[in-house]
mmCIF file of C-alpha atoms in Angstrom:
data_model
loop_
_atom_site.group_PDB
_atom_site.id
_atom_site.type_symbol
_atom_site.label_atom_id
_atom_site.label_comp_id
_atom_site.label_asym_id
_atom_site.label_seq_id
_atom_site.Cartn_x
_atom_site.Cartn_y
_atom_site.Cartn_z
ATOM 1 C CA MET A 1 17.407 -59.466 18.070
ATOM 2 C CA LEU A 2 14.432 -61.115 16.350
ATOM 3 C CA ARG A 3 16.142 -60.547 13.012
ATOM 4 C CA GLN A 4 19.235 -62.225 14.418
ATOM 5 C CA ALA A 5 17.094 -65.154 15.599
ATOM 6 C CA LEU A 6 15.557 -65.510 12.141
ATOM 7 C CA GLY A 7 18.939 -65.188 10.441
ATOM 8 C CA VAL A 8 20.393 -67.958 12.577
ATOM 9 C CA GLY A 9 17.333 -70.080 11.786
ATOM 10 C CA VAL A 10 17.764 -69.613 8.029
ATOM 11 C CA ALA A 11 21.480 -70.440 8.251
ATOM 12 C CA THR A 12 20.880 -73.661 10.199
ATOM 13 C CA GLY A 13 18.045 -74.548 7.825
ATOM 14 C CA ALA A 14 20.778 -75.055 5.244
ATOM 15 C CA TYR A 15 22.336 -77.767 7.434
ATOM 16 C CA GLY A 16 18.857 -79.275 7.697
ATOM 17 C CA VAL A 17 18.659 -79.884 3.954
ATOM 18 C CA SER A 18 21.999 -81.729 4.049
ATOM 19 C CA PHE A 19 20.883 -83.727 7.087
ATOM 20 C CA GLY A 20 17.654 -84.808 5.379
ATOM 21 C CA ALA A 21 19.448 -85.895 2.213
ATOM 22 C CA VAL A 22 22.256 -87.676 4.081
ATOM 23 C CA SER A 23 19.841 -89.456 6.401
ATOM 24 C CA VAL A 24 17.742 -91.036 3.647
ATOM 25 C CA ALA A 25 20.972 -91.880 1.791
ATOM 26 C CA ALA A 26 22.028 -93.750 4.951
ATOM 27 C CA GLY A 27 18.891 -95.871 4.669
ATOM 28 C CA LEU A 28 16.534 -94.190 7.123
ATOM 29 C CA THR A 29 12.968 -93.549 5.993
ATOM 30 C CA VAL A 30 11.652 -90.014 5.489
ATOM 31 C CA ALA A 31 9.524 -90.470 8.649
ATOM 32 C CA GLN A 32 12.534 -91.597 10.740
ATOM 33 C CA THR A 33 14.573 -88.687 9.379
ATOM 34 C CA CYS A 34 11.880 -86.156 10.294
ATOM 35 C CA ALA A 35 11.369 -87.764 13.718
ATOM 36 C CA LEU A 36 15.063 -87.213 14.448
ATOM 37 C CA SER A 37 14.896 -83.512 13.600
ATOM 38 C CA LEU A 38 11.658 -83.035 15.537
ATOM 39 C CA LEU A 39 12.429 -85.106 18.642
ATOM 40 C CA MET A 40 16.217 -85.236 18.954
ATOM 41 C CA PHE A 41 16.742 -81.710 17.609
ATOM 42 C CA THR A 42 20.480 -81.456 18.038
ATOM 43 C CA GLY A 43 22.350 -81.563 14.733
ATOM 44 C CA ALA A 44 25.638 -83.267 15.583
ATOM 45 C CA SER A 45 23.866 -86.131 17.400
ATOM 46 C CA GLN A 46 21.464 -86.600 14.480
ATOM 47 C CA PHE A 47 24.330 -86.734 11.956
ATOM 48 C CA ALA A 48 26.149 -89.161 14.278
ATOM 49 C CA LEU A 49 23.243 -91.589 14.497
ATOM 50 C CA VAL A 50 22.765 -91.779 10.722
ATOM 51 C CA GLY A 51 26.556 -91.827 10.196
ATOM 52 C CA VAL A 52 27.022 -94.898 12.391
ATOM 53 C CA LEU A 53 24.080 -96.650 10.691
ATOM 54 C CA ALA A 54 25.453 -95.739 7.241
ATOM 55 C CA ALA A 55 28.799 -97.300 8.183
ATOM 56 C CA GLY A 56 26.984 -100.544 9.043
ATOM 57 C CA GLY A 57 26.946 -100.032 12.802
ATOM 58 C CA SER A 58 24.136 -101.391 14.982
ATOM 59 C CA PRO A 59 21.197 -99.148 15.961
ATOM 60 C CA LEU A 60 22.349 -99.433 19.574
ATOM 61 C CA ALA A 61 25.850 -98.147 18.708
ATOM 62 C CA GLY A 62 24.270 -95.328 16.698
ATOM 63 C CA ALA A 63 21.998 -94.346 19.576
ATOM 64 C CA ALA A 64 24.843 -94.480 22.099
ATOM 65 C CA THR A 65 27.053 -92.263 19.935
ATOM 66 C CA ALA A 66 24.230 -89.747 19.460
ATOM 67 C CA VAL A 67 23.487 -89.541 23.202
ATOM 68 C CA LEU A 68 27.176 -89.152 24.099
ATOM 69 C CA ILE A 69 27.546 -86.278 21.635
ATOM 70 C CA GLY A 70 24.433 -84.724 23.224
ATOM 71 C CA SER A 71 26.343 -84.335 26.498
ATOM 72 C CA ARG A 72 27.572 -80.965 25.246
ATOM 73 C CA ASN A 73 24.039 -79.604 25.601
ATOM 74 C CA THR A 74 24.070 -80.466 29.323
ATOM 75 C CA PHE A 75 26.825 -77.929 29.820
ATOM 76 C CA TYR A 76 24.966 -75.340 27.763
ATOM 77 C CA GLY A 77 22.069 -76.013 30.139
ATOM 78 C CA VAL A 78 24.191 -75.343 33.200
ATOM 79 C CA ARG A 79 25.095 -71.914 31.806
ATOM 80 C CA MET A 80 21.603 -71.103 30.537
ATOM 81 C CA GLY A 81 19.703 -72.459 33.578
ATOM 82 C CA ALA A 82 20.883 -69.697 35.880
ATOM 83 C CA LEU A 83 20.521 -67.065 33.161
ATOM 84 C CA LEU A 84 16.941 -67.972 32.157
ATOM 85 C CA GLY A 85 15.638 -68.778 35.644
ATOM 86 C CA TRP A 86 12.686 -70.817 34.311
ATOM 87 C CA ARG A 87 10.978 -73.623 36.256
ATOM 88 C CA GLY A 88 8.365 -76.297 35.617
ATOM 89 C CA ALA A 89 6.723 -76.469 32.198
ATOM 90 C CA ARG A 90 8.706 -73.524 30.823
ATOM 91 C CA ARG A 91 11.961 -75.207 31.752
ATOM 92 C CA ALA A 92 10.782 -78.488 30.196
ATOM 93 C CA ALA A 93 9.937 -76.641 26.959
ATOM 94 C CA ALA A 94 13.172 -74.633 27.014
ATOM 95 C CA ALA A 95 15.159 -77.883 27.328
ATOM 96 C CA HIS A 96 13.935 -79.032 23.910
ATOM 97 C CA VAL A 97 15.338 -75.955 22.148
ATOM 98 C CA LEU A 98 18.577 -75.910 24.179
ATOM 99 C CA ILE A 99 21.108 -76.084 21.317
ATOM 100 C CA ASP A 100 24.281 -74.348 20.104
ATOM 101 C CA GLU A 101 22.444 -71.481 18.415
ATOM 102 C CA SER A 102 19.889 -70.596 21.119
ATOM 103 C CA THR A 103 22.642 -70.718 23.763
ATOM 104 C CA ALA A 104 24.897 -68.444 21.720
ATOM 105 C CA VAL A 105 22.201 -65.789 21.153
ATOM 106 C CA GLY A 106 20.982 -66.044 24.769
ATOM 107 C CA LEU A 107 24.515 -65.536 26.105
ATOM 108 C CA ALA A 108 25.103 -62.650 23.686
ATOM 109 C CA HIS A 109 22.159 -60.810 25.304
ATOM 110 C CA ALA A 110 22.786 -61.993 28.870
ATOM 111 C CA SER A 111 21.480 -58.810 30.499
ATOM 112 C CA PRO A 112 18.715 -57.966 31.275
ATOM 113 C CA GLN A 113 17.141 -61.376 31.890
ATOM 114 C CA ALA A 114 14.174 -60.559 29.645
ATOM 115 C CA ALA A 115 16.540 -60.047 26.690
ATOM 116 C CA ALA A 116 18.314 -63.341 27.361
ATOM 117 C CA ARG A 117 14.961 -65.139 27.552
ATOM 118 C CA LEU A 118 13.682 -63.548 24.344
ATOM 119 C CA GLY A 119 16.920 -64.173 22.441
ATOM 120 C CA PHE A 120 17.058 -67.795 23.581
ATOM 121 C CA ALA A 121 13.394 -68.586 22.909
ATOM 122 C CA ALA A 122 13.149 -66.737 19.585
ATOM 123 C CA THR A 123 16.306 -68.392 18.252
ATOM 124 C CA GLY A 124 15.277 -71.809 19.555
ATOM 125 C CA LEU A 125 11.845 -71.593 17.902
ATOM 126 C CA SER A 126 13.167 -70.118 14.659
ATOM 127 C CA VAL A 127 15.736 -72.916 14.314
ATOM 128 C CA LEU A 128 13.175 -75.561 15.349
ATOM 129 C CA VAL A 129 10.736 -74.551 12.602
ATOM 130 C CA LEU A 130 13.288 -74.008 9.824
ATOM 131 C CA TRP A 131 15.423 -77.041 10.736
ATOM 132 C CA ASN A 132 12.410 -79.348 10.512
ATOM 133 C CA ALA A 133 11.094 -77.836 7.281
ATOM 134 C CA ALA A 134 14.569 -78.101 5.738
ATOM 135 C CA THR A 135 14.970 -81.703 6.925
ATOM 136 C CA LEU A 136 11.722 -82.698 5.208
ATOM 137 C CA ALA A 137 12.772 -80.943 1.996
ATOM 138 C CA GLY A 138 16.216 -82.591 2.077
ATOM 139 C CA ALA A 139 14.777 -86.036 2.819
ATOM 140 C CA LEU A 140 12.257 -85.800 -0.047
ATOM 141 C CA ALA A 141 14.919 -84.509 -2.442
ATOM 142 C CA GLY A 142 17.358 -87.196 -1.268
ATOM 143 C CA SER A 143 14.904 -90.019 -1.887
ATOM 144 C CA ALA A 144 14.080 -88.617 -5.342
ATOM 145 C CA LEU A 145 17.752 -88.337 -6.346
ATOM 146 C CA GLY A 146 18.567 -92.030 -6.385
ATOM 147 C CA ASP A 147 21.987 -93.692 -5.888
ATOM 148 C CA PRO A 148 23.676 -91.663 -3.116
ATOM 149 C CA ARG A 149 27.198 -92.792 -4.042
ATOM 150 C CA ARG A 150 26.940 -91.560 -7.631
ATOM 151 C CA LEU A 151 26.043 -88.118 -6.266
ATOM 152 C CA GLY A 152 28.911 -88.173 -3.780
ATOM 153 C CA LEU A 153 26.541 -88.075 -0.797
ATOM 154 C CA ASP A 154 28.759 -90.531 1.101
ATOM 155 C CA ALA A 155 31.604 -88.008 0.753
ATOM 156 C CA ALA A 156 29.229 -85.273 1.937
ATOM 157 C CA VAL A 157 28.793 -87.071 5.285
ATOM 158 C CA GLY A 158 32.512 -86.934 6.077
ATOM 159 C CA ALA A 159 32.603 -83.281 5.059
ATOM 160 C CA ALA A 160 29.591 -82.565 7.295
ATOM 161 C CA PHE A 161 31.283 -84.165 10.319
ATOM 162 C CA LEU A 162 34.462 -82.202 9.617
ATOM 163 C CA ALA A 163 32.447 -78.960 9.408
ATOM 164 C CA LEU A 164 30.699 -79.783 12.697
ATOM 165 C CA VAL A 165 33.905 -80.521 14.600
ATOM 166 C CA TRP A 166 35.971 -77.713 13.013
ATOM 167 C CA PRO A 167 34.834 -74.819 15.291
ATOM 168 C CA GLN A 168 35.140 -77.062 18.374
ATOM 169 C CA VAL A 169 38.834 -77.806 17.849
ATOM 170 C CA ARG A 170 40.334 -74.931 19.808
ATOM 171 C CA GLY A 171 43.707 -75.395 21.461
ATOM 172 C CA ARG A 172 46.271 -78.179 21.554
ATOM 173 C CA ARG A 173 44.284 -80.476 23.835
ATOM 174 C CA ALA A 174 41.251 -80.534 21.519
ATOM 175 C CA LEU A 175 43.483 -80.977 18.457
ATOM 176 C CA GLY A 176 45.254 -83.885 20.143
ATOM 177 C CA VAL A 177 41.913 -85.484 20.998
ATOM 178 C CA ALA A 178 40.661 -85.038 17.414
ATOM 179 C CA VAL A 179 43.749 -86.612 15.846
ATOM 180 C CA GLY A 180 43.977 -89.346 18.493
ATOM 181 C CA ALA A 181 40.318 -90.344 18.180
ATOM 182 C CA ALA A 182 40.494 -90.424 14.368
ATOM 183 C CA ALA A 183 43.685 -92.542 14.412
ATOM 184 C CA LEU A 184 42.268 -94.964 16.991
ATOM 185 C CA ALA A 185 39.076 -95.342 14.936
ATOM 186 C CA LEU A 186 41.082 -96.206 11.794
ATOM 187 C CA VAL A 187 43.140 -98.810 13.679
ATOM 188 C CA LEU A 188 39.949 -100.390 15.028
ATOM 189 C CA VAL A 189 37.980 -100.495 11.735
ATOM 190 C CA PRO A 190 39.498 -103.800 10.494
ATOM 191 C CA ALA A 191 39.514 -105.339 13.977
ATOM 192 C CA THR A 192 36.093 -104.581 15.467
ATOM 193 C CA PRO A 193 32.395 -104.534 14.471
ATOM 194 C CA ALA A 194 31.124 -101.280 12.909
ATOM 195 C CA GLY A 195 30.172 -98.718 15.534
ATOM 196 C CA VAL A 196 32.923 -99.725 17.977
ATOM 197 C CA PRO A 197 35.679 -97.608 16.321
ATOM 198 C CA VAL A 198 33.569 -94.468 16.886
ATOM 199 C CA LEU A 199 32.541 -95.306 20.452
ATOM 200 C CA ALA A 200 36.188 -96.000 21.360
ATOM 201 C CA ALA A 201 36.721 -92.245 20.960
ATOM 202 C CA VAL A 202 35.046 -91.823 24.356
ATOM 203 C CA GLY A 203 38.190 -93.296 25.907
ATOM 204 C CA VAL A 204 40.353 -90.679 24.199
ATOM 205 C CA ALA A 205 38.127 -87.854 25.474
ATOM 206 C CA VAL A 206 38.076 -89.174 29.056
ATOM 207 C CA LEU A 207 41.838 -89.700 29.065
ATOM 208 C CA ALA A 208 42.471 -86.170 27.772
ATOM 209 C CA GLY A 209 39.927 -84.752 30.220
ATOM 210 C CA LEU A 210 41.769 -86.352 33.136
ATOM 211 C CA LEU A 211 45.138 -84.903 32.109
ATOM 212 C CA ARG A 212 46.059 -81.773 33.967
ATOM 213 C CA ALA A 213 46.576 -78.649 31.918
ATOM 214 C CA ARG A 214 50.218 -77.600 31.952
ATOM 215 C CA GLY A 215 50.896 -73.908 32.259
ATOM 216 C CA GLY A 216 47.202 -73.142 31.931
ATOM 217 C CA ALA A 217 47.125 -74.044 28.242
ATOM 218 C CA THR A 218 44.213 -76.237 27.294
ATOM 219 C CA MET B 25 13.174 -107.612 15.944
ATOM 220 C CA SER B 26 13.041 -106.289 12.375
ATOM 221 C CA ALA B 27 15.617 -103.772 11.193
ATOM 222 C CA ALA B 28 12.940 -101.076 10.830
ATOM 223 C CA VAL B 29 11.779 -101.533 14.435
ATOM 224 C CA ALA B 30 15.372 -101.493 15.711
ATOM 225 C CA THR B 31 16.053 -98.246 13.832
ATOM 226 C CA TRP B 32 12.868 -96.672 15.225
ATOM 227 C CA LEU B 33 13.886 -97.721 18.757
ATOM 228 C CA ALA B 34 17.307 -96.139 18.224
ATOM 229 C CA VAL B 35 15.708 -92.925 16.887
ATOM 230 C CA LEU B 36 13.232 -92.625 19.767
ATOM 231 C CA GLY B 37 15.555 -93.872 22.518
ATOM 232 C CA ALA B 38 18.413 -91.599 21.526
ATOM 233 C CA SER B 39 16.002 -88.652 21.164
ATOM 234 C CA LEU B 40 14.770 -89.223 24.723
ATOM 235 C CA GLY B 41 18.360 -89.517 25.937
ATOM 236 C CA CYS B 42 19.366 -86.262 24.242
ATOM 237 C CA TYR B 43 16.326 -84.461 25.694
ATOM 238 C CA LEU B 44 17.058 -85.687 29.220
ATOM 239 C CA LEU B 45 20.677 -84.493 28.909
ATOM 240 C CA LYS B 46 19.410 -81.012 27.978
ATOM 241 C CA LEU B 47 16.879 -80.988 30.840
ATOM 242 C CA LEU B 48 19.526 -82.226 33.276
ATOM 243 C CA GLY B 49 21.730 -79.252 32.443
ATOM 244 C CA LEU B 50 18.915 -76.764 33.035
ATOM 245 C CA SER B 51 17.881 -78.463 36.288
ATOM 246 C CA VAL B 52 21.025 -79.198 38.283
ATOM 247 C CA PRO B 53 22.831 -76.572 40.371
ATOM 248 C CA ALA B 54 25.804 -75.248 38.399
ATOM 249 C CA SER B 55 28.255 -76.344 41.129
ATOM 250 C CA LEU B 56 27.411 -80.024 40.583
ATOM 251 C CA LEU B 57 28.988 -80.106 37.124
ATOM 252 C CA ALA B 58 31.620 -77.473 37.803
ATOM 253 C CA HIS B 59 34.463 -79.948 38.398
ATOM 254 C CA PRO B 60 37.092 -79.092 35.765
ATOM 255 C CA VAL B 61 37.636 -82.717 34.759
ATOM 256 C CA VAL B 62 33.904 -83.250 34.164
ATOM 257 C CA ALA B 63 33.489 -79.982 32.277
ATOM 258 C CA ARG B 64 36.601 -80.611 30.166
ATOM 259 C CA THR B 65 35.622 -84.181 29.323
ATOM 260 C CA ALA B 66 32.098 -83.153 28.325
ATOM 261 C CA LEU B 67 33.466 -80.607 25.876
ATOM 262 C CA LEU B 68 36.050 -83.056 24.502
ATOM 263 C CA LEU B 69 33.494 -85.876 23.991
ATOM 264 C CA PRO B 70 31.896 -84.356 20.864
ATOM 265 C CA VAL B 71 35.343 -83.474 19.480
ATOM 266 C CA ALA B 72 36.521 -87.079 19.890
ATOM 267 C CA LEU B 73 33.341 -88.712 18.569
ATOM 268 C CA LEU B 74 32.960 -86.390 15.567
ATOM 269 C CA SER B 75 36.644 -86.814 14.642
ATOM 270 C CA ALA B 76 36.291 -90.600 14.799
ATOM 271 C CA LEU B 77 33.172 -90.275 12.622
ATOM 272 C CA VAL B 78 35.139 -88.232 10.046
ATOM 273 C CA ALA B 79 37.797 -90.975 9.892
ATOM 274 C CA VAL B 80 35.355 -93.878 9.653
ATOM 275 C CA GLN B 81 33.113 -92.083 7.199
ATOM 276 C CA VAL B 82 35.942 -91.188 4.813
ATOM 277 C CA LEU B 83 38.199 -94.274 4.976
ATOM 278 C CA GLY B 84 35.916 -96.990 6.331
ATOM 279 C CA GLY B 85 34.739 -99.923 4.207
ATOM 280 C CA THR B 86 33.091 -103.117 5.399
ATOM 281 C CA GLY B 87 35.681 -104.325 7.909
ATOM 282 C CA THR B 88 38.559 -102.697 6.069
ATOM 283 C CA LEU B 89 39.985 -99.299 5.125
ATOM 284 C CA VAL B 90 39.247 -98.048 1.598
ATOM 285 C CA VAL B 91 40.806 -95.048 -0.154
ATOM 286 C CA ASP B 92 38.496 -93.630 -2.822
ATOM 287 C CA ALA B 93 36.932 -90.350 -3.994
ATOM 288 C CA ARG B 94 35.871 -89.563 -0.409
ATOM 289 C CA LEU B 95 39.448 -88.674 0.582
ATOM 290 C CA PRO B 96 40.048 -85.853 -1.960
ATOM 291 C CA ALA B 97 36.521 -84.654 -1.139
ATOM 292 C CA LEU B 98 37.490 -84.376 2.544
ATOM 293 C CA ALA B 99 40.681 -82.517 1.624
ATOM 294 C CA LEU B 100 38.590 -80.019 -0.352
ATOM 295 C CA ALA B 101 36.228 -79.664 2.640
ATOM 296 C CA ALA B 102 39.169 -78.939 4.953
ATOM 297 C CA LEU B 103 40.513 -76.327 2.549
ATOM 298 C CA LEU B 104 37.108 -74.615 2.316
ATOM 299 C CA LEU B 105 36.624 -74.661 6.108
ATOM 300 C CA TRP B 106 40.069 -73.165 6.551
ATOM 301 C CA ARG B 107 39.014 -70.391 4.136
ATOM 302 C CA GLY B 108 35.888 -69.822 6.255
ATOM 303 C CA ALA B 109 33.309 -71.183 3.795
ATOM 304 C CA PRO B 110 29.766 -71.793 5.123
ATOM 305 C CA PHE B 111 28.529 -75.301 5.993
ATOM 306 C CA LEU B 112 26.385 -75.854 2.923
ATOM 307 C CA VAL B 113 29.155 -74.777 0.503
ATOM 308 C CA VAL B 114 31.575 -77.205 2.208
ATOM 309 C CA VAL B 115 29.195 -80.162 2.078
ATOM 310 C CA VAL B 116 27.936 -79.589 -1.469
ATOM 311 C CA SER B 117 31.462 -78.993 -2.840
ATOM 312 C CA ALA B 118 32.740 -82.219 -1.251
ATOM 313 C CA ALA B 119 29.839 -84.200 -2.708
ATOM 314 C CA ALA B 120 30.300 -82.596 -6.139
ATOM 315 C CA LEU B 121 34.035 -83.373 -6.247
ATOM 316 C CA ALA B 122 33.415 -87.016 -5.266
ATOM 317 C CA ALA B 123 30.643 -87.299 -7.883
ATOM 318 C CA VAL B 124 32.851 -85.836 -10.638
ATOM 319 C CA LEU B 125 35.830 -88.043 -9.706
ATOM 320 C CA ARG B 126 33.606 -91.139 -9.862
ATOM 321 C CA LEU B 127 32.143 -90.052 -13.182
ATOM 322 C CA LEU B 128 35.666 -89.692 -14.626
ATOM 323 C CA GLY B 129 37.177 -92.788 -13.220
#
């Protein structure tokens, strides 16, 4: 299990390099980039914040988008809370490393509780260390490389978002939401300030969430 | 407020928000968030926001839509993801294609 935790950490470290490079290309400083990986520590939200800023959106719109994307972790927490059974300071520490990877490994070893705790904590720590080291390396490399457009780094951001959303699009409802949100954003780009087209996607998600599933398909 | 200060506030504020969302999940009784509409919406939120980010990132210009090397790069990314390529391969290949297309034209 510890090897699995380390393996997951190494794999996510690779995302960290791209995040670091993309973030400085978006105009954030190396310090701001590293602060995001250390303090926010949830990849999709971090990419979202720098993505909105790169597109000319306001810091407030960037922050709002990042926090809304972070809502997914709340539902990981609901599943992991009962499984881990931690309180007080341990729970507060566990919350920081509550991410896709630690949840997946924790759930994969759900019984006995000690195995779930070890899998969750080892994966969380392994990703925390390697993600932050990789972010720093990516940010330093990104600032040394120069013009981000010439290197295609702006195209890398779109590809990164597509790779992040890809495994989450399961079923017709999610596919409909993905296409609908993208189309709405494109319609809004010429008509609204930067940042608004992305935040408008919340409406699509809420609308789809309210629709009843027909025949159990979701 | 200077742009640097505003960016720092966004970084720190959003980090705090994301942490509190994680802690909330670990702290509330499971039944509180068990309503299917709430659970469904929370899982669809990232899908919607990330999809909108893909669209804006690839076709967005300043106040207008722009088709350039980013679009073929995204198509390549989609093809690689469909073939099951890892994250880093997808991102680096997309960047490389855009860089080459710009170099040529």
